[in-house]
Coordinates of C-alpha atoms in Angstrom, one line a residue:
M1 CA 0.0 0.1 -0.1
A2 CA 1.5 3.4 -0.9
G3 CA 0.7 6.9 -2.0
K4 CA -1.9 7.9 0.6
T5 CA -2.6 11.3 1.9
I6 CA -3.0 12.7 5.4
S7 CA -6.0 15.0 6.1
F8 CA -5.5 17.2 9.2
V9 CA -8.2 19.9 9.1
L10 CA -10.3 21.9 11.4
G11 CA -13.7 20.5 12.4
R12 CA -17.0 22.0 13.3
G13 CA -17.0 20.6 16.8
N14 CA -20.6 19.1 16.6
M15 CA -20.8 16.8 19.6
N16 CA -24.2 15.5 18.8
H17 CA -22.8 14.3 15.5
N18 CA -19.5 13.1 16.8
N19 CA -21.1 11.0 19.5
R20 CA -24.0 9.9 17.3
K21 CA -26.8 11.5 19.2
F22 CA -28.3 11.8 15.6
Y23 CA -27.4 10.4 12.2
K24 CA -26.7 12.2 9.0
E25 CA -27.4 10.7 5.5
N26 CA -23.8 9.6 4.9
V27 CA -23.8 7.5 8.3
D28 CA -24.4 3.9 8.1
P29 CA -26.1 2.9 11.6
E30 CA -25.3 -0.7 11.0
R31 CA -21.5 0.1 11.3
T32 CA -21.8 2.5 14.2
H33 CA -20.8 -0.4 16.6
L34 CA -17.4 -0.2 14.9
N35 CA -16.8 3.3 16.1
K36 CA -14.4 3.8 19.1
S37 CA -14.8 6.5 21.8
Y38 CA -11.7 7.4 23.6
V39 CA -12.9 10.5 25.7
V40 CA -16.4 11.8 26.1
Q41 CA -16.8 14.5 28.8
P42 CA -19.2 17.3 29.0
L43 CA -17.7 20.7 28.1
K44 CA -18.6 22.3 31.4
A45 CA -17.0 19.5 33.4
A46 CA -13.9 19.8 31.2
Y47 CA -13.7 23.5 31.9
K48 CA -13.9 22.9 35.6
E49 CA -11.3 20.3 35.4
C50 CA -9.0 22.8 33.4
F51 CA -9.7 26.2 35.1
G52 CA -11.7 25.6 38.3
Q53 CA -8.8 26.0 40.6
A54 CA -7.4 29.1 38.7
L55 CA -11.1 30.5 39.0
D56 CA -11.3 29.8 42.8
N57 CA -8.0 31.4 43.4
Y58 CA -8.9 34.4 41.3
N59 CA -12.3 35.0 42.9
A60 CA -10.8 34.6 46.4
K61 CA -8.7 37.8 45.8
Q62 CA -11.5 39.9 44.6
K63 CA -13.2 42.2 47.1
R64 CA -16.0 43.4 44.7
K65 CA -18.5 40.8 43.6
D66 CA -18.7 42.3 40.1
R67 CA -15.2 41.5 39.5
R68 CA -15.6 37.8 40.1
K69 CA -15.7 35.3 37.3
D70 CA -18.5 32.8 37.4
D71 CA -18.9 31.6 33.8
Y72 CA -15.6 31.4 31.9
I73 CA -17.2 29.8 28.9
S74 CA -19.5 32.8 28.4
E75 CA -16.4 35.2 28.9
I76 CA -14.4 33.5 26.2
K77 CA -17.4 33.7 23.7
Q78 CA -17.8 37.4 24.3
S79 CA -14.1 38.3 24.5
G80 CA -13.7 39.2 20.8
N81 CA -9.8 38.2 21.1
G82 CA -10.1 35.4 18.6
E83 CA -10.0 32.6 21.1
K84 CA -12.6 29.8 20.9
V85 CA -14.1 27.9 23.7
F86 CA -12.7 24.7 22.1
Y87 CA -11.1 23.5 19.0
E88 CA -11.6 20.3 16.7
N89 CA -9.2 18.5 14.4
V90 CA -10.5 15.9 12.1
V91 CA -7.6 13.5 11.2
Q92 CA -7.9 11.0 8.3
I93 CA -5.5 8.5 6.4
G94 CA -6.3 8.2 2.7
D95 CA -9.7 9.1 1.0
M96 CA -12.8 7.2 0.1
Y97 CA -11.4 6.0 -3.1
D98 CA -8.3 4.3 -1.8
T99 CA -9.2 3.8 1.8
G100 CA -13.0 3.1 1.7
I101 CA -14.4 1.2 4.6
V102 CA -16.7 -1.1 2.7
G103 CA -15.6 -3.6 0.0
P104 CA -17.5 -4.8 -3.0
D105 CA -18.8 -7.7 -1.0
G106 CA -19.8 -5.6 2.0
E107 CA -16.7 -6.5 4.1
I108 CA -14.4 -4.1 5.9
T109 CA -11.4 -3.5 3.7
V110 CA -7.8 -4.1 4.6
D111 CA -6.8 -0.5 3.9
A112 CA -9.6 0.7 6.1
K113 CA -8.4 -1.6 8.9
T114 CA -4.8 -0.3 8.6
A115 CA -6.0 3.2 8.5
A116 CA -8.0 2.6 11.8
E117 CA -4.8 1.1 13.4
I118 CA -2.7 4.1 12.7
L119 CA -5.6 6.5 13.9
D120 CA -6.0 4.4 17.0
E121 CA -2.3 4.7 18.0
Y122 CA -2.3 8.3 17.1
A123 CA -5.3 8.8 19.3
R124 CA -4.0 6.9 22.3
T125 CA -0.7 9.0 22.3
F126 CA -2.3 12.4 21.5
Q127 CA -2.8 13.7 25.0
E128 CA 0.8 12.6 26.1
R129 CA 2.3 14.4 23.2
N130 CA 0.1 17.5 23.6
P131 CA -0.2 18.0 27.5
N132 CA -1.6 21.7 27.0
L133 CA -4.3 20.5 24.7
Y134 CA -6.9 19.1 27.2
V135 CA -9.0 16.5 25.2
F136 CA -12.6 16.2 26.3
N137 CA -14.0 14.3 23.3
M138 CA -12.3 11.9 21.1
V139 CA -14.1 9.5 18.6
L140 CA -13.0 7.2 15.7
H141 CA -15.7 6.9 13.1
M142 CA -15.9 3.7 11.1
D143 CA -19.6 4.2 9.9
E144 CA -19.0 6.7 7.3
A145 CA -17.0 6.6 3.9
T146 CA -13.5 6.7 5.4
P147 CA -11.9 6.0 8.7
H148 CA -11.3 9.4 10.4
L149 CA -10.8 10.7 14.1
H150 CA -12.5 13.7 15.7
I151 CA -10.3 15.3 18.3
D152 CA -12.0 18.0 20.5
Y153 CA -9.7 19.8 22.9
I154 CA -9.3 23.0 25.0
P155 CA -5.9 24.8 24.8
V156 CA -4.6 25.3 28.4
A157 CA -1.8 27.8 29.1
H158 CA -0.3 28.4 32.5
G159 CA 1.8 30.9 34.4
Y160 CA 0.0 34.2 33.9
K161 CA 0.9 36.7 36.6
T162 CA -2.2 38.9 36.5
G163 CA -5.9 37.8 36.1
L164 CA -6.5 34.0 35.9
E165 CA -3.1 32.2 36.3
T166 CA -4.4 29.4 34.0
R167 CA -6.3 30.5 30.8
N168 CA -7.6 29.4 27.5
S169 CA -4.9 30.4 25.0
L170 CA -4.0 28.3 21.8
T171 CA -0.9 30.3 20.9
K172 CA 0.4 30.1 24.6
A173 CA -0.4 26.4 24.8
Y174 CA 1.5 25.6 21.7
Q175 CA 4.6 27.6 22.8
Q176 CA 4.5 25.8 26.1
M177 CA 4.5 22.5 24.3
G178 CA 7.8 23.5 22.5
I179 CA 6.4 25.0 19.2
P180 CA 8.5 28.2 18.2
R181 CA 7.0 31.6 18.1
A182 CA 5.4 32.5 14.6
K183 CA 7.8 33.8 12.0
N184 CA 5.2 35.0 9.7
K185 CA 1.6 34.5 8.7
L186 CA 2.5 31.2 7.0
E187 CA 5.0 29.9 9.6
N188 CA 2.8 30.4 12.7
E189 CA 2.4 28.2 15.7
T190 CA -0.6 26.4 14.2
S191 CA 1.0 25.5 10.9
M192 CA 4.1 24.4 12.8
W193 CA 2.1 22.3 15.2
H194 CA 0.3 20.7 12.2
I195 CA 3.6 19.7 10.6
R196 CA 4.8 18.1 13.7
E197 CA 1.6 16.1 14.0
R198 CA 1.7 15.2 10.4
E199 CA 5.2 13.9 10.7
Y200 CA 4.2 11.7 13.5
L201 CA 1.3 10.2 11.4
T202 CA 3.7 9.8 8.6
E203 CA 6.0 7.7 10.8
L204 CA 3.1 5.6 12.0
A205 CA 1.9 5.0 8.4
R206 CA 5.5 4.0 7.2
E207 CA 5.8 1.4 10.0
R208 CA 2.8 -0.3 8.4
G209 CA 4.2 0.1 4.9
I210 CA 2.1 3.1 3.7
E211 CA 3.9 6.0 2.1
I212 CA 2.3 9.4 2.8
T213 CA 2.2 12.0 -0.2
V214 CA 0.8 15.5 -0.2
K215 CA -1.7 16.2 -3.0
G216 CA -0.4 18.6 -5.6
V217 CA 3.2 18.1 -4.5
D218 CA 5.8 15.8 -6.0
R219 CA 8.2 15.0 -3.2
P220 CA 11.1 13.5 -5.3
G221 CA 11.9 16.9 -6.9
L222 CA 11.9 18.8 -3.6
S223 CA 14.4 19.1 -0.9
L224 CA 13.1 18.5 2.7
P225 CA 12.8 22.3 3.6
E226 CA 10.9 22.8 0.3
Y227 CA 8.7 19.9 0.9
K228 CA 7.8 21.3 4.4
A229 CA 7.1 24.6 3.0
A230 CA 4.8 23.1 0.3
M231 CA 3.1 21.0 3.1
T232 CA 2.6 24.2 5.0
E233 CA 0.9 26.1 2.1
V234 CA -1.3 23.2 1.3
E235 CA -2.3 23.0 5.1
E236 CA -3.0 26.6 5.2
Y237 CA -5.3 26.3 2.3
K238 CA -7.1 23.4 3.6
E239 CA -7.5 25.3 6.9
K240 CA -8.7 28.5 5.3
T241 CA -11.3 26.3 3.2
A242 CA -12.5 24.6 6.3
E243 CA -12.7 27.8 8.3
L244 CA -14.8 29.6 5.5
Q245 CA -17.2 26.6 5.4
I246 CA -17.7 26.9 9.1
V247 CA -18.1 30.6 8.9
N248 CA -20.5 30.3 6.2
A249 CA -22.6 27.8 8.1
G250 CA -22.5 30.2 11.1
L251 CA -23.7 33.1 9.0
T252 CA -26.5 31.2 7.6
A253 CA -27.6 30.1 11.1
E254 CA -27.2 33.7 12.2
K255 CA -29.3 35.0 9.2
E256 CA -32.1 32.5 10.1
E257 CA -32.0 33.5 13.8
L258 CA -32.3 37.3 12.9
Q259 CA -35.2 36.6 10.7
L260 CA -36.9 35.0 13.5
D261 CA -36.2 38.0 15.7
V262 CA -37.8 40.3 13.1
K263 CA -40.9 38.1 13.0
A264 CA -41.0 38.0 16.8
A265 CA -40.7 41.9 17.0
E266 CA -43.4 42.3 14.3
M267 CA -45.7 40.1 16.5
A268 CA -44.9 41.9 19.7
R269 CA -45.6 45.3 17.9
D270 CA -49.0 44.0 16.7
D271 CA -49.8 42.8 20.2
L272 CA -48.9 46.3 21.7
I273 CA -51.1 48.1 19.2
K274 CA -54.0 45.8 19.9
E275 CA -53.7 46.3 23.6
A276 CA -53.4 50.2 23.1
E277 CA -56.5 50.0 21.1
D278 CA -58.3 47.9 23.8
A279 CA -57.1 50.3 26.5
E280 CA -58.4 53.3 24.7
S281 CA -61.7 51.6 24.0
R282 CA -62.1 50.8 27.8
V283 CA -61.2 54.4 28.7
Q284 CA -63.8 55.7 26.3
K285 CA -66.6 53.4 27.6
A286 CA -65.7 54.4 31.2
Q287 CA -65.9 58.0 30.2
E288 CA -69.4 57.4 28.6
I289 CA -70.6 55.7 31.8
L290 CA -69.2 58.5 33.9
D291 CA -70.7 61.1 31.8
G292 CA -74.1 59.3 32.0
D293 CA -73.8 59.1 35.9
I294 CA -73.3 62.8 36.1
L295 CA -76.1 63.5 34.0
T296 CA -78.5 61.1 35.9
K297 CA -77.4 62.8 39.2
N298 CA -78.0 66.3 37.9
T299 CA -81.4 65.3 36.5
L300 CA -82.4 63.6 39.9
Q301 CA -81.2 66.7 41.8
E302 CA -83.3 68.9 39.6
K303 CA -86.3 66.6 40.0
Y304 CA -86.1 66.5 43.8
L305 CA -85.6 70.3 44.1
K306 CA -88.5 70.9 41.8
L307 CA -90.6 68.6 44.1
A308 CA -89.7 70.4 47.2
D309 CA -90.4 73.7 45.6
D310 CA -93.9 72.6 44.5
A311 CA -94.8 71.4 47.8
V312 CA -93.8 74.5 49.5
A313 CA -95.7 76.7 46.8
N314 CA -99.0 74.5 47.1
D315 CA -98.9 75.0 50.9
S316 CA -97.7 78.3 51.4
D317 CA -101.1 80.1 51.9
K318 CA -102.3 78.0 54.6
P319 CA -100.5 76.8 58.0
V320 CA -99.7 73.2 58.0
A321 CA -99.8 73.0 61.9
Q322 CA -101.9 74.5 64.6
K323 CA -100.6 75.1 68.0
I324 CA -102.5 73.4 70.9
R325 CA -103.5 75.4 74.0
N326 CA -104.7 74.1 77.3
A327 CA -107.8 75.0 79.2
L328 CA -106.3 78.3 80.4
G329 CA -105.4 79.4 76.8
Q330 CA -101.6 78.7 77.2
E331 CA -99.5 77.1 74.5
T332 CA -98.7 73.5 75.4
G333 CA -95.7 73.1 73.0
Y334 CA -97.7 70.5 70.9
V335 CA -99.3 71.1 67.5
K336 CA -101.9 69.3 65.4
V337 CA -101.7 68.7 61.7
A338 CA -104.5 67.6 59.3
E339 CA -104.4 63.9 58.1
A340 CA -103.9 64.9 54.5
D341 CA -101.1 67.3 55.4
W342 CA -99.4 64.7 57.5
K343 CA -99.5 62.0 54.7
K344 CA -98.0 64.6 52.4
M345 CA -95.1 65.3 54.7
L346 CA -94.5 61.7 55.1
R347 CA -94.3 61.2 51.4
I348 CA -91.9 64.1 51.0
F349 CA -89.8 62.7 53.7
R350 CA -89.6 59.2 52.2
V351 CA -88.8 60.7 48.8
T352 CA -85.9 62.8 50.1
R353 CA -84.5 60.0 52.2
T354 CA -84.6 57.6 49.2
K355 CA -83.0 60.3 47.2
D356 CA -80.1 60.5 49.7
K357 CA -79.4 56.9 49.5
V358 CA -79.3 57.0 45.8
V359 CA -77.0 59.9 45.7
E360 CA -74.8 58.1 48.3
E361 CA -74.6 54.8 46.2
M362 CA -73.9 56.9 43.0
A363 CA -71.0 58.8 44.8
K364 CA -69.5 55.5 45.9
D365 CA -70.0 54.1 42.3
M366 CA -68.3 57.1 40.9
V367 CA -65.2 56.6 43.1
T368 CA -64.9 53.0 42.0
K369 CA -65.1 54.0 38.3
D370 CA -62.6 56.8 38.8
S371 CA -60.2 54.2 40.1
K372 CA -60.7 52.1 37.1
I373 CA -60.3 55.0 34.7
K374 CA -57.0 55.9 36.4
T375 CA -55.9 52.3 36.1
L376 CA -56.6 52.3 32.4
T377 CA -55.1 55.7 31.8
D378 CA -52.0 54.5 33.4
R379 CA -51.8 51.5 31.2
L380 CA -52.3 53.6 28.1
D381 CA -49.6 56.0 29.2
K382 CA -47.2 52.9 29.6
C383 CA -48.2 51.7 26.2
K384 CA -47.3 55.0 24.6
E385 CA -44.0 55.1 26.5
F386 CA -43.1 51.8 25.2
L387 CA -44.2 52.7 21.6
Q388 CA -42.0 55.8 21.8
K389 CA -39.0 53.9 23.3
H390 CA -39.1 51.5 20.3
N391 CA -39.7 54.1 17.7
L392 CA -43.2 52.9 17.0
F393 CA -45.2 55.8 18.3
E394 CA -45.5 57.6 15.1
A395 CA -46.6 54.3 13.1
F396 CA -49.2 53.9 16.0
K397 CA -50.4 57.5 15.6
E398 CA -50.8 57.0 11.9
F399 CA -52.6 53.6 12.4
I400 CA -55.2 55.3 14.8
K401 CA -55.3 58.6 13.2
P402 CA -59.3 58.5 12.4
K403 CA -59.8 57.8 16.2
E404 CA -58.1 61.0 17.1
Q405 CA -60.7 63.1 15.4
K406 CA -63.3 62.1 18.2
K407 CA -64.5 64.9 20.4
E408 CA -62.0 65.6 23.3
R409 CA -62.7 63.8 26.4
V410 CA -63.1 65.4 29.9
S411 CA -59.9 65.0 31.9
I412 CA -60.0 63.4 35.4
H413 CA -59.3 66.6 37.0
E414 CA -62.0 68.3 35.3
R415 CA -64.4 65.5 36.4
M416 CA -63.3 65.8 40.0
A417 CA -63.9 69.5 39.8
E418 CA -67.4 69.0 38.5
K419 CA -68.2 66.4 41.3
K420 CA -67.2 69.0 43.8
I421 CA -69.5 71.6 42.4
I422 CA -72.3 69.1 42.4
L423 CA -71.7 68.2 46.1
A424 CA -71.5 71.9 47.0
E425 CA -74.9 72.5 45.2
Q426 CA -76.3 69.6 47.2
E427 CA -75.1 70.9 50.6
P428 CA -78.1 73.5 51.3
F429 CA -80.6 70.9 50.1
R430 CA -79.2 68.4 52.5
K431 CA -79.2 70.8 55.5
A432 CA -82.8 71.7 54.7
Q433 CA -83.8 68.0 54.8
E434 CA -81.9 67.7 58.2
K435 CA -84.0 70.6 59.5
D436 CA -87.3 69.2 58.2
Q437 CA -86.5 65.9 59.8
H438 CA -85.9 67.5 63.1
K439 CA -89.3 69.1 63.0
K440 CA -91.1 66.0 62.1
Q441 CA -89.4 64.3 65.1
Q442 CA -90.9 67.2 67.3
I443 CA -94.3 66.7 65.8
A444 CA -94.2 63.0 66.5
I445 CA -93.3 63.8 70.1

């Protein structure tokens, strides 16, 4: 066996796919039992293992709560310094044409078994060779077209004097594993680490009789430095291609998420407009009821005043009561009233007493309705404030423009002033009733 390639590229880091929580079309579930899991650890548990002690030490020194670090994963996601929460490399020997897993008769091919052996040894020694790359998930897949290895790791760098003493830093992790500092964009820490890992894979392959070649590069015509430079360029190209694919997938997902946000905002706007309309309608109805109550009270007051005036006018020419004298002609303090006059006085008394109860109940009802109107007005004000805050107020005003042409409503303060006037007008009438009631009590005595 000879002439195979090594693929060593960045992966997407999809744990659900790697650990077969779901199956894509290119996966054969009948061969999933051939897969091999080396490490399967939740990301949060891995971060606690890597940075838990450093976080505890850092937080213990902080006197202010707002300076403490509780969620290092979220901090890395939001940092904007280029660091990722974790990295994934997909390692493969050969391709689907020269190292396909399934033979013509459905058997596992010899090439695939050999490639799997190489990847297995590479996986078992990876953590030892790369102590600063903490592996939390590593799986060998044998249920797709070609054997390949998913390695997911967290870069761990030590020795920081300020902040966290141990941090997520890929560049520092490489350097602490003996990788030289970057010379230029092509010869950086990542590309030099890839070359080192490729060379190790190449040796594992040669031990099993497999010669490793680089696509597009003819090794016999190149010196070793030229060959390494060519490998670096090819690797950079592969990495950039894989990164662009990942970025493209992320942008597509972000676009879909933004579209959902826009739809949600539109629905929220429609709900607010509907709520504002309902609140305005309730305020209008409450206003109409209040106006009707005021009108009814005014009408009743006029009716009772007229009734009292009529009673006085009808009986003004003749005395209602005659004083009672004793045998010596002296006043006794008692009076006598004709039966018809007495019945009329009782009728007026009952009417006025009923009127007082009606007015009292209406006054209580108006207080309750005033409270409801205030609540509805406050809600309407909050709706307007929200619409202005989200630049929707002008659109809302345009939407309800015809309703703004309705006659102006009486404000709460104006209604309160009107109520005070009504109560002031009723005060003399109430005092007169009390005086009449006192006289009737004397007559009864």
